[in-house]
Amino acid sequence: CNSGSYGTEKGLKSCLPCQPGRASSKVGLTSACDECIVGQFQRRNGSAECFKCIPGQYQSAVGQAECLECALNTYTDTVEQDACLVCAAGKYTVTNGSSTCLSCVAGRFGERFGGNCRDCPVGWFRATEDLNVSRCVQCEKGETTQTTASSGC
């Protein structure tokens, strides 16, 4: 039998193809093809290799035909992952299947992991250059902001 197939009995007229979620590069395989490991998939019959899940996707089980997209506010930034990571506080995603998290814009912050950005309240701000996206800064005495979501006092 060629790669991507196997035969379990002597004298077979044809070999059996590796099923989706399985693959083998071996020639003359006499048992079922190997299952794709976690972080990998194979959707076709008769395949010699499994493919790595791309960034933004994962697969936590062996022998799978597809990778799964990371849910909203989670991500993977490398290939062959078995789970998605939750975006840090002050970071978020706008779609499923993200490979990176976006930061809250100036005037907004995020208090919890994988959460939505919120406006800084009146009297508080977050400047564009402020890299800490999980908090706002209170204005100095005698200063304030006119609105919520301000980037300065």
C-alpha positions in Angstrom: 0.0 0.0 0.0 1.1 3.5 -0.8 1.3 6.4 1.7 -2.1 7.6 2.7 -3.5 4.0 2.7 -3.2 0.7 4.5 -4.1 -2.9 4.2 -5.0 -5.2 7.1 -5.0 -8.6 5.2 -2.5 -10.3 2.9 -3.5 -10.5 -0.8 -5.9 -7.5 -0.8 -6.8 -6.3 -4.3 -6.9 -2.7 -3.1 -5.8 -0.8 0.0 -8.0 1.2 2.3 -7.6 5.0 2.3 -6.7 6.8 5.6 -9.9 8.3 6.9 -10.4 12.0 7.7 -8.6 12.8 10.9 -5.9 10.2 10.1 -2.8 10.1 7.9 0.3 8.0 7.2 3.4 8.6 5.2 4.5 5.0 5.5 4.5 2.6 2.5 3.1 -0.9 3.2 1.2 0.0 6.3 -0.7 -3.0 7.8 -2.8 -1.3 10.4 -5.0 1.8 10.6 -3.4 5.1 9.8 -2.2 7.3 12.6 -4.6 9.8 14.2 -3.7 13.5 13.8 -2.3 14.8 17.0 -3.9 17.7 19.0 -3.3 21.0 17.1 -3.6 19.2 13.8 -6.3 18.0 11.3 -6.9 16.2 8.1 -10.2 16.6 6.2 -9.5 14.2 3.2 -9.5 10.5 2.6 -6.1 8.9 1.6 -3.8 11.5 3.1 -0.1 11.1 3.9 0.1 13.9 6.4 -1.9 15.9 8.9 -1.9 19.7 8.7 -1.2 22.2 11.5 -4.0 24.4 12.7 -3.3 28.0 11.7 -3.2 31.0 14.1 -6.7 31.9 15.2 -7.7 28.2 15.3 -7.1 25.2 17.6 -7.9 21.5 18.0 -7.9 19.9 21.4 -8.7 16.4 20.4 -6.8 13.8 18.4 -8.1 12.3 15.1 -10.0 15.4 13.9 -11.0 16.5 10.4 -11.1 20.2 11.1 -9.7 22.8 13.4 -12.0 25.0 15.4 -12.0 28.8 15.4 -11.1 30.7 18.6 -14.2 32.2 20.3 -14.6 36.0 20.6 -12.0 37.6 22.9 -9.7 34.6 22.7 -6.8 34.0 20.2 -3.9 31.8 19.1 -0.9 33.5 17.6 1.1 30.4 16.6 0.3 27.2 14.6 -0.6 23.8 16.0 -2.3 24.9 19.2 -4.6 22.8 21.4 -6.4 25.7 23.1 -7.0 29.4 22.6 -5.7 32.1 25.0 -8.0 34.7 26.6 -7.2 38.3 25.7 -5.6 40.2 28.6 -7.6 43.0 30.4 -8.0 46.0 28.1 -7.7 43.8 25.0 -10.4 42.2 22.8 -11.1 40.7 19.4 -13.9 41.7 17.0 -14.4 38.3 15.3 -14.0 34.6 16.0 -10.8 33.0 14.7 -8.5 35.9 15.8 -4.7 35.6 15.9 -4.2 38.7 18.0 -6.0 40.9 20.4 -6.6 44.6 19.9 -6.1 47.2 22.6 -8.7 49.6 23.9 -8.3 53.0 22.3 -7.4 56.1 24.2 -10.2 57.2 26.6 -11.3 53.6 27.1 -10.1 50.7 29.3 -10.8 47.1 30.0 -11.1 45.8 33.6 -11.3 42.0 33.0 -9.7 39.4 30.8 -11.5 38.9 27.5 -13.9 41.7 28.3 -15.2 44.7 26.4 -13.7 48.2 26.6 -15.4 50.8 28.7 -15.3 54.6 28.6 -13.3 56.3 31.2 -15.7 58.3 33.4 -15.8 62.1 33.7 -12.8 63.3 35.6 -10.7 60.3 34.4 -8.7 59.7 31.2 -6.4 57.3 29.4 -3.9 58.9 27.0 -2.9 57.4 23.7 0.6 56.8 24.9 -0.6 55.0 28.1 0.3 51.4 27.5 -1.7 50.2 30.6 -5.1 49.5 28.9 -6.7 48.1 32.0 -7.2 51.4 33.9 -7.9 55.1 33.6 -6.0 57.9 35.4 -7.8 60.4 37.6 -7.3 64.1 36.6 -5.1 66.3 38.8 -6.9 68.5 41.4 -8.5 71.5 39.6 -8.7 69.6 36.3 -11.4 67.5 34.8 -12.8 66.1 31.5 -15.9 67.4 29.8 -17.1 64.0 28.7 -16.5 60.3 29.2 -13.9 58.5 27.1 -11.4 61.4 27.3 -7.7 61.0 26.4 -6.6 63.9 28.5 -7.8 66.5 31.1 
